[in-house]
PDB file of C-alpha atoms in Angstrom:
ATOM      1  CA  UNK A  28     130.047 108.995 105.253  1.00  0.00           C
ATOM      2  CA  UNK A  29     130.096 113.111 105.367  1.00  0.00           C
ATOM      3  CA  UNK A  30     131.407 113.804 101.656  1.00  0.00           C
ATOM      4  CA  UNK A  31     134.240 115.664 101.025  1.00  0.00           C
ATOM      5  CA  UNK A  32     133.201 117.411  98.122  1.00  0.00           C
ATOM      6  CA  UNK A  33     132.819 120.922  97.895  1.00  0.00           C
ATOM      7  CA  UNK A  34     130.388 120.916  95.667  1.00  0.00           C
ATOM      8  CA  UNK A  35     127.962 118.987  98.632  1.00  0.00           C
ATOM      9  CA  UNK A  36     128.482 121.021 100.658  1.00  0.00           C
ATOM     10  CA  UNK A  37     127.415 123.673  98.489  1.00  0.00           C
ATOM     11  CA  UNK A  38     123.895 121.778  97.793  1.00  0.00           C
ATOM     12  CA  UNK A  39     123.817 121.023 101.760  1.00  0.00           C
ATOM     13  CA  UNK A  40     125.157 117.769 101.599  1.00  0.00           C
ATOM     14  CA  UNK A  41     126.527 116.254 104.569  1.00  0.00           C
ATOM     15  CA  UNK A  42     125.927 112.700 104.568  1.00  0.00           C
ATOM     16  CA  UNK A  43     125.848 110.695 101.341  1.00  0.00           C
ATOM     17  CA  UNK A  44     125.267 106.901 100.987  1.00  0.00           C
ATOM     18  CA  UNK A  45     126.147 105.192  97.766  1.00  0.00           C
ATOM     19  CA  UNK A  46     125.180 101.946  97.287  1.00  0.00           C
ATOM     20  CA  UNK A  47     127.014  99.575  94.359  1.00  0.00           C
ATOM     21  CA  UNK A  48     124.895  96.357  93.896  1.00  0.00           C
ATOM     22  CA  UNK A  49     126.389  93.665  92.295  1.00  0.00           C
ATOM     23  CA  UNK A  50     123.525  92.760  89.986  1.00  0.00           C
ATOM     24  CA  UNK A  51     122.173  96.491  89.503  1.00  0.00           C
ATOM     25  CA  UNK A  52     122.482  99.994  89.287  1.00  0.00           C
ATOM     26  CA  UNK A  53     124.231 102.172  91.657  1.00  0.00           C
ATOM     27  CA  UNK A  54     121.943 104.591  93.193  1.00  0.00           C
ATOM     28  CA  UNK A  55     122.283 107.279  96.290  1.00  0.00           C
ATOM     29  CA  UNK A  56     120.789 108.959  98.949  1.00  0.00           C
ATOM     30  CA  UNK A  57     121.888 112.493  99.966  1.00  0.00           C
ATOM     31  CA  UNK A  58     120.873 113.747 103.688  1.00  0.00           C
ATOM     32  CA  UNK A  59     121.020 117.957 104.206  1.00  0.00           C
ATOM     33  CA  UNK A  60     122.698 119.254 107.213  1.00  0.00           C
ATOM     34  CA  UNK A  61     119.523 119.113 109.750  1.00  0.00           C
ATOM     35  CA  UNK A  62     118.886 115.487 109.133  1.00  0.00           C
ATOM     36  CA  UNK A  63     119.774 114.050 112.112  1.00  0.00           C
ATOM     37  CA  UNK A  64     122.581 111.489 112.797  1.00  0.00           C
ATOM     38  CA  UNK A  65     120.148 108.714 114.041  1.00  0.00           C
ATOM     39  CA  UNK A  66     118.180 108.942 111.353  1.00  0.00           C
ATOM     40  CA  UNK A  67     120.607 108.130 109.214  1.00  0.00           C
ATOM     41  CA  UNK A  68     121.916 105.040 111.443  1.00  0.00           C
ATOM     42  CA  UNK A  69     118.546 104.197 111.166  1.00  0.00           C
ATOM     43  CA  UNK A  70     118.851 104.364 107.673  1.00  0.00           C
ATOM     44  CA  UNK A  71     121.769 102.393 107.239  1.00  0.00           C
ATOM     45  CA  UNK A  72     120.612  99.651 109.797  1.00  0.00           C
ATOM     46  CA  UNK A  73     117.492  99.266 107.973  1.00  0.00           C
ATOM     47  CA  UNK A  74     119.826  98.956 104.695  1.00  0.00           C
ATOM     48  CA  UNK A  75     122.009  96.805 105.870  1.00  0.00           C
ATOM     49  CA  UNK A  76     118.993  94.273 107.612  1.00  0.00           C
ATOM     50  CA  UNK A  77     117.209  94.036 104.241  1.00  0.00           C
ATOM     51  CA  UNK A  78     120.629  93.990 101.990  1.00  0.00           C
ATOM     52  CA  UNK A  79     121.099  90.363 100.503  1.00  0.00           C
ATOM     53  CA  UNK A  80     124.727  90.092 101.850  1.00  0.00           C
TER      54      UNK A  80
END
């Protein structure tokens, strides 16, 4: 999702992916302005294959 927040765009934010397990700690992953789009698909698709859903 492209964050909203002003302050991520200030640290050249523009896609951020929180994750809430239910048996663990939340972490996230930040990706700057040149990262491109596929890359984060890829990302996410690789997330969501190995995610114990």
């Amino acid at each position: 999702m492209a964050p909203e927040d002003a302050a991520a765009w200030k640290r050249g934010t523009l896609w951020q992916v929180r994750v809430q397990p239910a048996d663990g700690d939340t972490w996230v992953q930040e990706f700057g302005l040149h990262t491109p789009g596929e890359a984060v698909a890829g990302f996410l698709a690789a997330l969501v294959a190995h995610s114990s859903l």
